[in-house]
Coordinates of C-alpha atoms (C1' of nucleotides) in Angstrom, one line a residue:
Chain A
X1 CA 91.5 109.9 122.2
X2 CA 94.3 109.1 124.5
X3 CA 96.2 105.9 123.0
X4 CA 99.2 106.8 121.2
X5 CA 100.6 105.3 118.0
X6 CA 103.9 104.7 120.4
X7 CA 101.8 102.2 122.1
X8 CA 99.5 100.7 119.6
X9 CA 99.9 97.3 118.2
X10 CA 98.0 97.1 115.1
X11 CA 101.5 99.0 113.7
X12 CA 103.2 95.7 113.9
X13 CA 100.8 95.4 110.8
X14 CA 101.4 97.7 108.6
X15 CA 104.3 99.8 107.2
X16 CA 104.2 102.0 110.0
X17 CA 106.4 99.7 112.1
X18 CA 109.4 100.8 110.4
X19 CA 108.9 104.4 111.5
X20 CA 112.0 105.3 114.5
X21 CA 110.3 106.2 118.0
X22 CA 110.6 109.9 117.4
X23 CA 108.9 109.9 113.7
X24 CA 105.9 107.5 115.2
X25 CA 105.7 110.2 118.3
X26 CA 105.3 113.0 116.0
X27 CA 102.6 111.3 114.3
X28 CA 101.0 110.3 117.2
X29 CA 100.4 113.9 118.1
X30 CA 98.8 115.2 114.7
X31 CA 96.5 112.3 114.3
X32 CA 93.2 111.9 115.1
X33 CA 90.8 109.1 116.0
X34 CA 87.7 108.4 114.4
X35 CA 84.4 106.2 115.3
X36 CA 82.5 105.1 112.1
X37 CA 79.1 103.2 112.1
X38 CA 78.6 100.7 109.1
X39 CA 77.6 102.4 106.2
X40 CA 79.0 105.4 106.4
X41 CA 82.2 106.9 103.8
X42 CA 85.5 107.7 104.8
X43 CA 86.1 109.0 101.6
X44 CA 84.8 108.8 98.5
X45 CA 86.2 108.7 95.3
X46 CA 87.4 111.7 93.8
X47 CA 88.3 113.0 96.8
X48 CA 91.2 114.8 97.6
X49 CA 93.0 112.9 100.7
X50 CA 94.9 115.3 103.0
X51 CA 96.3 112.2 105.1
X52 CA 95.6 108.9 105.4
X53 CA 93.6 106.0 107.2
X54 CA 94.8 103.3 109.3
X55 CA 92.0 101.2 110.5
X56 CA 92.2 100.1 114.1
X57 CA 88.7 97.8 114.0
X58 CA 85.9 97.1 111.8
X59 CA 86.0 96.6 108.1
X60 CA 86.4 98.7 105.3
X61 CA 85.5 98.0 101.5
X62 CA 87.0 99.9 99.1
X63 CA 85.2 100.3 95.9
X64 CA 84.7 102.4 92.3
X65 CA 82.1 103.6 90.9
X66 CA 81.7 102.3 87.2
X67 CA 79.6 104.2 84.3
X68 CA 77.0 102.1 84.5
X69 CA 76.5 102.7 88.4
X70 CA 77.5 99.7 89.9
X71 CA 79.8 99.7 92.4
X72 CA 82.8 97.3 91.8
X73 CA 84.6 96.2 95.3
X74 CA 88.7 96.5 94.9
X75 CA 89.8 95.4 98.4
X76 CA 88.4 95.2 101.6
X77 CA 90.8 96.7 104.5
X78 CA 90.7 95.3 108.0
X79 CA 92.7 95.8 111.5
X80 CA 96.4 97.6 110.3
X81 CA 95.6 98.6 106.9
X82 CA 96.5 101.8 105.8
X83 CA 94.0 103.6 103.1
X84 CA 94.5 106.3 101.3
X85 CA 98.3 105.8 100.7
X86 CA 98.1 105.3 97.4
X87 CA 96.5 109.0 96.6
X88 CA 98.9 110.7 99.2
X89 CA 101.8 109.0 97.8
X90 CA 101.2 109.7 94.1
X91 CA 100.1 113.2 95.0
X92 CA 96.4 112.9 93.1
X93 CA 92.6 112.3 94.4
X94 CA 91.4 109.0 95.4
X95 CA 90.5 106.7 92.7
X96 CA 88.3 104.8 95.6
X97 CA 85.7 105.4 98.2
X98 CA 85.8 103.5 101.6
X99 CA 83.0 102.5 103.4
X100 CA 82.2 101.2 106.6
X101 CA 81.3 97.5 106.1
X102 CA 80.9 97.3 109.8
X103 CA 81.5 99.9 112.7
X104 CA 85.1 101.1 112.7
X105 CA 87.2 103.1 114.4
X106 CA 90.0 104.4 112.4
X107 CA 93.3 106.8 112.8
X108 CA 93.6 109.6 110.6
X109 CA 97.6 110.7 110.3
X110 CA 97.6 113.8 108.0
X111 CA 100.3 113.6 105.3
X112 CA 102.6 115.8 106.2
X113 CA 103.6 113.2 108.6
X114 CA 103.9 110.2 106.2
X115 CA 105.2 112.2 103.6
X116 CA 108.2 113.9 105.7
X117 CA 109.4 110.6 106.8
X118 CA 109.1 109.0 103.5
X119 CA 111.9 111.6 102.6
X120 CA 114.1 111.3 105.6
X121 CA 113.7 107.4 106.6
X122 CA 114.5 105.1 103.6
X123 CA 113.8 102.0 105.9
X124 CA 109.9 103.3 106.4
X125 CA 109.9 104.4 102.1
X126 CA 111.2 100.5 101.5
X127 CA 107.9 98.9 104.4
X128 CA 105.6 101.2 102.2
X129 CA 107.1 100.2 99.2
X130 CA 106.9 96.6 99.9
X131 CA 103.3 96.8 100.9
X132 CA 102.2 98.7 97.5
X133 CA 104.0 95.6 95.7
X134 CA 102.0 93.1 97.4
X135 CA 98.9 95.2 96.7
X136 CA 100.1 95.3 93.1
X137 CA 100.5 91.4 92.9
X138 CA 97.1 91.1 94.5
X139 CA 95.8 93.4 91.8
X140 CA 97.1 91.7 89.1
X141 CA 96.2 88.5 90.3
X142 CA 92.6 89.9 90.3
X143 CA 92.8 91.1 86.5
X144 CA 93.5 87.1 85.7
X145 CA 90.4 85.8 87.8
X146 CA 88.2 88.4 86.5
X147 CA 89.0 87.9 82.8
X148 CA 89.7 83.8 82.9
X149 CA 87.2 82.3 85.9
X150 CA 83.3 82.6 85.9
X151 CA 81.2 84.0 88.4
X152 CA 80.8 80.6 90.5
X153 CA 84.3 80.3 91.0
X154 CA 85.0 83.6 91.6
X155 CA 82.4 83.3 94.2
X156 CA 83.6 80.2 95.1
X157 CA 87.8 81.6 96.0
X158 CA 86.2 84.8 97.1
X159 CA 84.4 82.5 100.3
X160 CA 87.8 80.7 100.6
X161 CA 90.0 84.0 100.5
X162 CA 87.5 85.8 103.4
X163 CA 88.0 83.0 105.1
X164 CA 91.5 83.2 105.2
X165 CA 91.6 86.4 105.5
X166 CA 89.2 87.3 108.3
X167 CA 88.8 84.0 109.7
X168 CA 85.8 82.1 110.8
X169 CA 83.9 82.7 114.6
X170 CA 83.7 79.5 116.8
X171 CA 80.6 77.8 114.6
X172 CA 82.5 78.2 111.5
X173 CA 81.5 80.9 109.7
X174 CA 82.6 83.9 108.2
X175 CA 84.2 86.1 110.8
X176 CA 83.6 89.0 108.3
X177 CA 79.7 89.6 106.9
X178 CA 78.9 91.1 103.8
X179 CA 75.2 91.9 102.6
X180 CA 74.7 89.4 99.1
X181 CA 75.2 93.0 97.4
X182 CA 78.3 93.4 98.3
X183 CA 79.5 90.0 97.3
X184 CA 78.3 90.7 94.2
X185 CA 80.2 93.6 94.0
X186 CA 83.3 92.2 95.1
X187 CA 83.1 89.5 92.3
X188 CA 81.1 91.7 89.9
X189 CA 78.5 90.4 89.2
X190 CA 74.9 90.6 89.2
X191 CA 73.4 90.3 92.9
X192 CA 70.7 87.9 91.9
X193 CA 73.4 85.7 89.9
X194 CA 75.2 86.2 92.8
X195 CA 72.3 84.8 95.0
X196 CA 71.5 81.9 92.6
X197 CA 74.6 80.7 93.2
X198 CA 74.8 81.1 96.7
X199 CA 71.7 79.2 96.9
X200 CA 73.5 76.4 94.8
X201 CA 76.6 75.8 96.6
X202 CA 74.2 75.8 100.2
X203 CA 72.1 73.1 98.7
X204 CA 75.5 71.3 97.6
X205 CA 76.4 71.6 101.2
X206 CA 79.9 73.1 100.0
X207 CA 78.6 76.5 102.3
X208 CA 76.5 77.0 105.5
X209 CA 74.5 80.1 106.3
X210 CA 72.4 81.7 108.7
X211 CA 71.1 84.5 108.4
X212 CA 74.0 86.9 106.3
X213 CA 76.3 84.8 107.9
X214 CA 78.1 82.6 105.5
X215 CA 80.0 79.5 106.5
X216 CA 82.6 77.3 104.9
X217 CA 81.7 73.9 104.6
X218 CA 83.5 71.5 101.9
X219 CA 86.4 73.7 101.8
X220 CA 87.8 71.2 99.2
X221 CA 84.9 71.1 96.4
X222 CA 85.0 74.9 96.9
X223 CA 88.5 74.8 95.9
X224 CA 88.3 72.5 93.1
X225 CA 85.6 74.5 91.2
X226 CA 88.1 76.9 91.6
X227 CA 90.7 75.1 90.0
X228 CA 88.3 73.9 87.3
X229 CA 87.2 70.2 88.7
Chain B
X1 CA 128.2 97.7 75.0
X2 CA 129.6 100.8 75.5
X3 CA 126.1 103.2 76.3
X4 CA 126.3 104.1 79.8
X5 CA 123.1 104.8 82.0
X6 CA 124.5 108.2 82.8
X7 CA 124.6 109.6 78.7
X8 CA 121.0 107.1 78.4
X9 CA 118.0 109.8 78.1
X10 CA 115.7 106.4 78.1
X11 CA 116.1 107.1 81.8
X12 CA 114.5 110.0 82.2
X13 CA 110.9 108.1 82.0
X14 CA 111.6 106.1 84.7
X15 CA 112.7 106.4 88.2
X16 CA 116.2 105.8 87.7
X17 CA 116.2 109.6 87.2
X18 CA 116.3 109.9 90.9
X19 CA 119.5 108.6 91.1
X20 CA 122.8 110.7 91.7
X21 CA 125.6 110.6 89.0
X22 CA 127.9 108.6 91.5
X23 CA 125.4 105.7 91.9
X24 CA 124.1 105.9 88.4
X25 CA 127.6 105.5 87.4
X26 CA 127.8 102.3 89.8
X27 CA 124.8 100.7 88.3
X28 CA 125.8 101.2 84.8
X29 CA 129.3 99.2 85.8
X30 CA 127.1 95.9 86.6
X31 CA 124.5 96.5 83.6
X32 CA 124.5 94.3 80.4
X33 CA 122.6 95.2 77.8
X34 CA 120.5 92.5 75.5
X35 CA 118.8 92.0 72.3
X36 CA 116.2 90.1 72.1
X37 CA 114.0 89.1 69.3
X38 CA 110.1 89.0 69.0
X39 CA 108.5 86.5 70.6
X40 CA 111.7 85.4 72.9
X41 CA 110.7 85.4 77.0
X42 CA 112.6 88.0 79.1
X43 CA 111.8 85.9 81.6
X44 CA 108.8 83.3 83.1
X45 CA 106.0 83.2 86.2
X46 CA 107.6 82.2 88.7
X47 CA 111.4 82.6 87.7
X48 CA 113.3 84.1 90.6
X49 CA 114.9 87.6 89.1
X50 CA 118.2 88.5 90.2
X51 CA 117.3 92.2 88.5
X52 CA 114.6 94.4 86.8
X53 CA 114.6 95.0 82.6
X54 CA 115.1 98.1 81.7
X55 CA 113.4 98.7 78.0
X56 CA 115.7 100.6 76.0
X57 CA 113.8 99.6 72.9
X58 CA 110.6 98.0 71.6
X59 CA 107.2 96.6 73.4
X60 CA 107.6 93.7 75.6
X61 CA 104.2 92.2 77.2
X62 CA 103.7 91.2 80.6
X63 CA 100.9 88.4 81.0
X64 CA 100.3 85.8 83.7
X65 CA 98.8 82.4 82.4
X66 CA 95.4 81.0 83.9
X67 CA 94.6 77.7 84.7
X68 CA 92.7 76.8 81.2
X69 CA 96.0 77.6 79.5
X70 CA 95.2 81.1 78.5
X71 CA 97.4 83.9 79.0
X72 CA 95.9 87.6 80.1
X73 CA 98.0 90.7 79.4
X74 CA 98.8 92.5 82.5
X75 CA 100.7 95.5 80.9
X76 CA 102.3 96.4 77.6
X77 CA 106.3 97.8 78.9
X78 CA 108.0 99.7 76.3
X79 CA 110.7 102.5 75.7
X80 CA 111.8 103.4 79.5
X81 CA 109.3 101.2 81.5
X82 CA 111.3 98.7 84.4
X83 CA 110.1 95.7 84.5
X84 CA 110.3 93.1 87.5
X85 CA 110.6 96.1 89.8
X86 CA 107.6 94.6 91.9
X87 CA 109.3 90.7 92.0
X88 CA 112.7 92.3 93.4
X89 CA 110.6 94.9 96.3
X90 CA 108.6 91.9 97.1
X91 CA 111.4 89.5 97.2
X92 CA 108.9 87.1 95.7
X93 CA 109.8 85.2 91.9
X94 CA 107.3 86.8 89.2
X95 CA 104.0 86.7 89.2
X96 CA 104.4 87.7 85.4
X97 CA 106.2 86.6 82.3
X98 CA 107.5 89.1 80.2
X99 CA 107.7 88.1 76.0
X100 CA 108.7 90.3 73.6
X101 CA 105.9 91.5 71.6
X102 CA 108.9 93.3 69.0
X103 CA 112.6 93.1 68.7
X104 CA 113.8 94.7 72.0
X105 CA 116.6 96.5 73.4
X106 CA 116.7 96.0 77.5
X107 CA 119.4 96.5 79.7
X108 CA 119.6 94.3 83.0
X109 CA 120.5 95.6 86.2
X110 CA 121.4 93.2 88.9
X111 CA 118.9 93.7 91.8
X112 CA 121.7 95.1 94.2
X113 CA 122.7 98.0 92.7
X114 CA 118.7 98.8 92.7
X115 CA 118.4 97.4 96.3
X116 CA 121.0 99.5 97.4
X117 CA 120.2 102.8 96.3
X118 CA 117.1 101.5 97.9
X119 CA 118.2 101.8 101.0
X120 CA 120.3 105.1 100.8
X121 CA 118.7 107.5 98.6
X122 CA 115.3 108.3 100.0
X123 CA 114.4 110.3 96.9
X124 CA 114.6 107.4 94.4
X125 CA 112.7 105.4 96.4
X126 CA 109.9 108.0 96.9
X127 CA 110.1 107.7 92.9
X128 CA 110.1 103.9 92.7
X129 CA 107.1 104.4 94.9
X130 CA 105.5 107.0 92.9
X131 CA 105.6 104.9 89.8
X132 CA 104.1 102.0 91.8
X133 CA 101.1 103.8 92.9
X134 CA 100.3 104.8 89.2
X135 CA 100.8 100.8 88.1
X136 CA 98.4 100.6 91.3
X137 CA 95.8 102.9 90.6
X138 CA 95.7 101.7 86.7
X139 CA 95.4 97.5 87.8
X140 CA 92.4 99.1 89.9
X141 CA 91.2 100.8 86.9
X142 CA 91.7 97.5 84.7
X143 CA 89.4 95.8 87.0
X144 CA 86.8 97.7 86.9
X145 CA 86.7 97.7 83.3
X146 CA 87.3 93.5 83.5
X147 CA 84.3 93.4 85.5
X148 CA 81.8 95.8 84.6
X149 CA 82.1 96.6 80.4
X150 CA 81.3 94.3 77.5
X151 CA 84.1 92.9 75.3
X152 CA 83.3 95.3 72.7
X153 CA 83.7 98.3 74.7
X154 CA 87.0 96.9 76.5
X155 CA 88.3 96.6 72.8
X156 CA 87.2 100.1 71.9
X157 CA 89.2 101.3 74.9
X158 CA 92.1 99.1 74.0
X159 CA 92.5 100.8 70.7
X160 CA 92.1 104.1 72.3
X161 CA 94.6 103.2 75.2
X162 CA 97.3 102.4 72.5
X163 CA 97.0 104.9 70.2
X164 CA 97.1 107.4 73.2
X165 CA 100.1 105.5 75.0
X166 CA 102.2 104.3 72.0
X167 CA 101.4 106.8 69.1
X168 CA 100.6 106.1 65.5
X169 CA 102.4 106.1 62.5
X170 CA 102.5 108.1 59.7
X171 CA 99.4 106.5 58.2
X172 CA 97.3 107.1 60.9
X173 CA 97.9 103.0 61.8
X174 CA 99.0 102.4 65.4
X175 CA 103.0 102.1 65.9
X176 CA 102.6 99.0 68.3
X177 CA 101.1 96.3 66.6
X178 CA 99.9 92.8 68.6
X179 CA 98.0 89.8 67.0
X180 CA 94.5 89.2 67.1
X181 CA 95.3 86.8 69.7
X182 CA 97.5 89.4 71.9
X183 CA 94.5 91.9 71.8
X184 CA 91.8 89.1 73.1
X185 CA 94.9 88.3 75.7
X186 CA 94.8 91.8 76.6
X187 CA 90.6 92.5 77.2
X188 CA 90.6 89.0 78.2
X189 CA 87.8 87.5 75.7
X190 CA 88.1 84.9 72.9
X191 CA 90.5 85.0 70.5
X192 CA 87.4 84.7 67.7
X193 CA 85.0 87.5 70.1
X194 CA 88.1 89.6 69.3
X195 CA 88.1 89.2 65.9
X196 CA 84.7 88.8 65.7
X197 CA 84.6 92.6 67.1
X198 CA 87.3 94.3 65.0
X199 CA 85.2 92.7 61.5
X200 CA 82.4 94.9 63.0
X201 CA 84.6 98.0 63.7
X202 CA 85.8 97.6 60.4
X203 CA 82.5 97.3 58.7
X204 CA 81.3 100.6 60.6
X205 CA 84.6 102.3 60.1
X206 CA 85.6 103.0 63.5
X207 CA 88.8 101.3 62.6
X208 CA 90.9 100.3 59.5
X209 CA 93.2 98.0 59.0
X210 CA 96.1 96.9 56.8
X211 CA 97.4 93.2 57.4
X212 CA 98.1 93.2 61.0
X213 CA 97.9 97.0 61.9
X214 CA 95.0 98.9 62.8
X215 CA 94.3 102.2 62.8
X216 CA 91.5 104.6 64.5
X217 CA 89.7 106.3 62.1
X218 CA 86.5 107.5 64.5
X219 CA 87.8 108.3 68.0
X220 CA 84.4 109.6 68.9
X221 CA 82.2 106.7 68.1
X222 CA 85.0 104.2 69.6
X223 CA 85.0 106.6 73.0
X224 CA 81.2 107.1 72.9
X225 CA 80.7 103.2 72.8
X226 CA 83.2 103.2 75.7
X227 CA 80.9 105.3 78.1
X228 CA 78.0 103.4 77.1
X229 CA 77.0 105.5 74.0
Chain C
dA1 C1' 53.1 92.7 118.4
dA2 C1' 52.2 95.3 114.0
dT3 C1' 54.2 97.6 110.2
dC4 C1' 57.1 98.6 106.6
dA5 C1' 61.2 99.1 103.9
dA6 C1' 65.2 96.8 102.6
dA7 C1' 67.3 92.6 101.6
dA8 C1' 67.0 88.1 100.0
dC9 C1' 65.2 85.1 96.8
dT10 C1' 63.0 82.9 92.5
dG11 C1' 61.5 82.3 87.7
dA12 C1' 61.2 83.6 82.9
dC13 C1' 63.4 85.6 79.4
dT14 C1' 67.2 87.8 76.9
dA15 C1' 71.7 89.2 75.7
dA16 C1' 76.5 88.5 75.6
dT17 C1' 80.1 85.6 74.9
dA18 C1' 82.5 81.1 74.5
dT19 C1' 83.1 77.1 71.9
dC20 C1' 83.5 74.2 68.0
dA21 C1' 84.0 73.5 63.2
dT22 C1' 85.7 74.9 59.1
dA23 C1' 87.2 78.1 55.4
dT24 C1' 90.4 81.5 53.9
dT25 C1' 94.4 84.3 54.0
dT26 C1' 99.0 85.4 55.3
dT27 C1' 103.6 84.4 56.6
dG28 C1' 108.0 82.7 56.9
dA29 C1' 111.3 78.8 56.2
dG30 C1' 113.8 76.4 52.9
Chain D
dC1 C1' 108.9 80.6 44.6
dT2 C1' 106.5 77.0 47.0
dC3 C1' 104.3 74.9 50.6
dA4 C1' 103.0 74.0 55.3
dA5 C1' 101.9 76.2 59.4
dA6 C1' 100.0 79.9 61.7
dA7 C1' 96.9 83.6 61.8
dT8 C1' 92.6 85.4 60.5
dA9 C1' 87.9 85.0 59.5
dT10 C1' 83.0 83.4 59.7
dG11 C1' 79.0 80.4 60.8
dA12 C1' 76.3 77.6 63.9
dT13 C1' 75.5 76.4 68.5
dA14 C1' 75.9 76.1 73.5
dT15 C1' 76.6 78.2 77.8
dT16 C1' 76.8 81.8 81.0
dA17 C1' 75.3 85.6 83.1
dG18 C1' 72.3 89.7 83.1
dT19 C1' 67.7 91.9 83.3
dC20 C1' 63.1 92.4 84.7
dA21 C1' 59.3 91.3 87.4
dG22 C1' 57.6 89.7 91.2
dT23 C1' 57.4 87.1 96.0
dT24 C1' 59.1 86.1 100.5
dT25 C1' 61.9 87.0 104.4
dT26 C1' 64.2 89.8 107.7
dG27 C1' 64.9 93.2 110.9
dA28 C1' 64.4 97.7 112.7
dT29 C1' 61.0 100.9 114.6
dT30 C1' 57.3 102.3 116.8

DNA sequence: AATCAAAACTGACTAATATCATATTTTGAG
DNA sequence: CTCAAAATATGATATTAGTCAGTTTTGATT
C-alpha cells in the first residue's frame, strides 16, 4: 500500500493530527494496510492488541459479548477513528471485538509507534486524551439512556444519532445500514421487539425503509418520543 | 489548611503521582481544601469547573439526571479518586453532578495547575490517560450489564462491586453505605424493585442487614445469580 | 429461473419490572 | 422526648419487553 500517513486526510480526524511530521513519518513506515469484507473481525474480544486500528472506510461496530450470548453494540467506528487505543493505552486485552459492518479498509499502526510518541509529544498525549474523554461522556451518556428510556425511544435517538452521525444518501436514508440484528444490539434489545417497533414507527410514517435501508422521516415525533411527548 | 500534596499519600492512588516534587509543590500552593457534609453538591450538570475534586476523604457520587426526573449513578469517587478530570480535558461543563454520599474531605485544584503539567510532563499525562481508559473500559462494562442482566442480578453485582471496592467493616456490613434509593439510582431500577429485591436477599440470606447497612453473607449464591446461576 | 438459507416479520404467551397506593419504621430537628 | 418528615416496606395492578413458534420475504448461488 503506497499512501502514506504524511499524506492522508482522514488524520485531520483523529488524534493523530497532533503527531509532528517526523513522528507521523515513522509511523507511516511500520504500518500496514488492511482490506476487510463485511463480516469479518478485526479483533475480538479478549484479544491482546499489539497496535492499533484507524479506519480509513467502511464501518466498524464494536461490541461485547455478554453471558447470556448476546452481543451488546458499544460504538460503531467510521472514517478516522482509531480502535484499539483504549487496550494499547491501558496496557491490557481488548474488552471489545470489531467487526466489519461493511467492507473496510483499515491502517494498522503497531504500538510501539503510538506508545513512543505518547511519551515524547505531550501535545499528541493531550489529542488522545481529549478524545478518550469524549468517548467517556458518550459512555456515560449511554449508561443514562439505557437505564432511564425504553426500547422505542432508544430506538427512536439511535435513528436520529446514525443519522447525524453517518448522514443520510440523496433519498434520505440512512447513509450507514445495519441488519435489524444489529440495531437490536446496539439498543439491546430483543431483535423481534426491535422489529415490532420498527414496523410501528414505519406505519406512523415517523421512518421510511426499503429494503435494510432505513430512512428518517418525522424527524421531530422521533425526537419527541425521545424526550418523553 | 496546612497538608501539602507533597507529604498527602492520598495521592498515590491517583495520577497526581506522576508529578515531579517541583510541580507538585506548585499545585499544592493554589489548592484549598473543603469539607463538606453528606448530602451537599460538589458541584452540578452542567456547571462549568474551573478544577477537578480531589477526595481526600469519604464517598462522593457521581449521577447525571434523566428527563423523568430520576437520577442514575455513574460512579461512586472515594478516598484518592479525581473527579471532574474528564469536564476540564474536554473543556466541556459536566456532564455529572457530584453529591456527597458521606461527610467528605476534597481538595480543589484549579484547572491550570492540572492543565499545565498537562502540557509539560508527558508522563502524567500518559497516567491521566491510563486512568481514563480504565473509567473507559468499566462505562463499557456498565452497559452491558444495563442492557443485558435483570435488576436482580445487577443488585447482586452491586453488592459484590462494593464490598470488593470499598471493604467491610468489622461486622462483616459494608463500610460505604447508600439508601435504598441510591442503590436503585445506581442499577438503575425502581426505588421499590430495589427494595423489593434486597427483602428477598434477606429472606434467602444472601445478605443481612442492620438499619441502613448491608452485609454479604453468601458471596457464592450472590455471584452465581450474577452469571446466570 | 429455481432453490435455499438467512433475515425479516407476526402472533400468542410469559416474565420482568414499573407504577400506584398505602402501611410501617426510622430519623433528625426542636 | 416528641412529632413530622423521610425512608423503608409491601400489595395490587399495569405496562413493557422477552421468548417461542411459526410464516414470509429477500438475496445469493447455482
Amino acid at each position: 500500500m503506497n499512501t502514506r500517513c504524511e499524506n492522508c486526510i482522514i488524520r485531520q480526524f483523529n488524534s493523530l493530527r497532533a503527531m509532528s511530521k517526523e513522528e507521523l513519518k515513522r509511523v507511516s513506515d511500520t504500518k500496514t494496510t488492511k482490506t476487510i469484507k463485511k463480516g469479518e473481525a478485526i479483533f475480538a474480544e479478549g484479544e491482546k492488541l499489539n497496535g492499533v486500528f484507524c479506519v480509513r472506510d467502511g464501518v466498524s461496530k464494536l461490541s461485547k459479548l455478554s453471558a447470556n450470548g448476546k452481543d451488546q453494540i458499544v460504538k460503531l467506528a467510521s472514517k478516522g477513528e482509531v480502535m484499539g487505543q483504549r487496550s494499547v493505552i491501558a496496557e491490557e486485552s481488548s474488552n471489545l471485538s470489531a467487526i466489519a459492518v461493511s467492507d473496510m479498509e483499515v491502517c494498522f499502526i503497531p504500538k510501539e509507534g503510538i506508545v513512543d510518541v505518547l511519551h515524547q509529544n505531550p501535545n499528541f498525549t493531550v489529542e488522545v486524551l481529549r478524545h478518550m474523554a469524549h468517548d467517556l461522556r458518550e459512555a456515560d451518556d449511554v449508561i443514562v439512556n439505557m437505564s432511564q428510556k425504553t426500547v422505542k425511544q432508544r430506538i427512536a435517538e439511535a435513528f436520529l444519532y446514525l443519522r447525524d452521525n453517518f448522514g443520510e444518501d440523496a433519498d434520505g436514508y440512512l447513509s450507514i445500514t445495519l441488519s435489524r440484528e444489529d440495531i437490536a444490539n446496539v439498543v439491546g434489545t430483543a431483535t423481534e421487539s426491535c422489529i415490532r417497533i420498527i414496523s410501528e414507527f414505519k406505519k406512523k410514517k415517523y421512518i421510511k425503509t426499503s429494503g435494510k435501508k432505513i430512512g428518517v422521516q418525522n424527524e421531530k415525533a422521533l425526537r419527541d418520543l425521545v424526550d418523553g411527548f
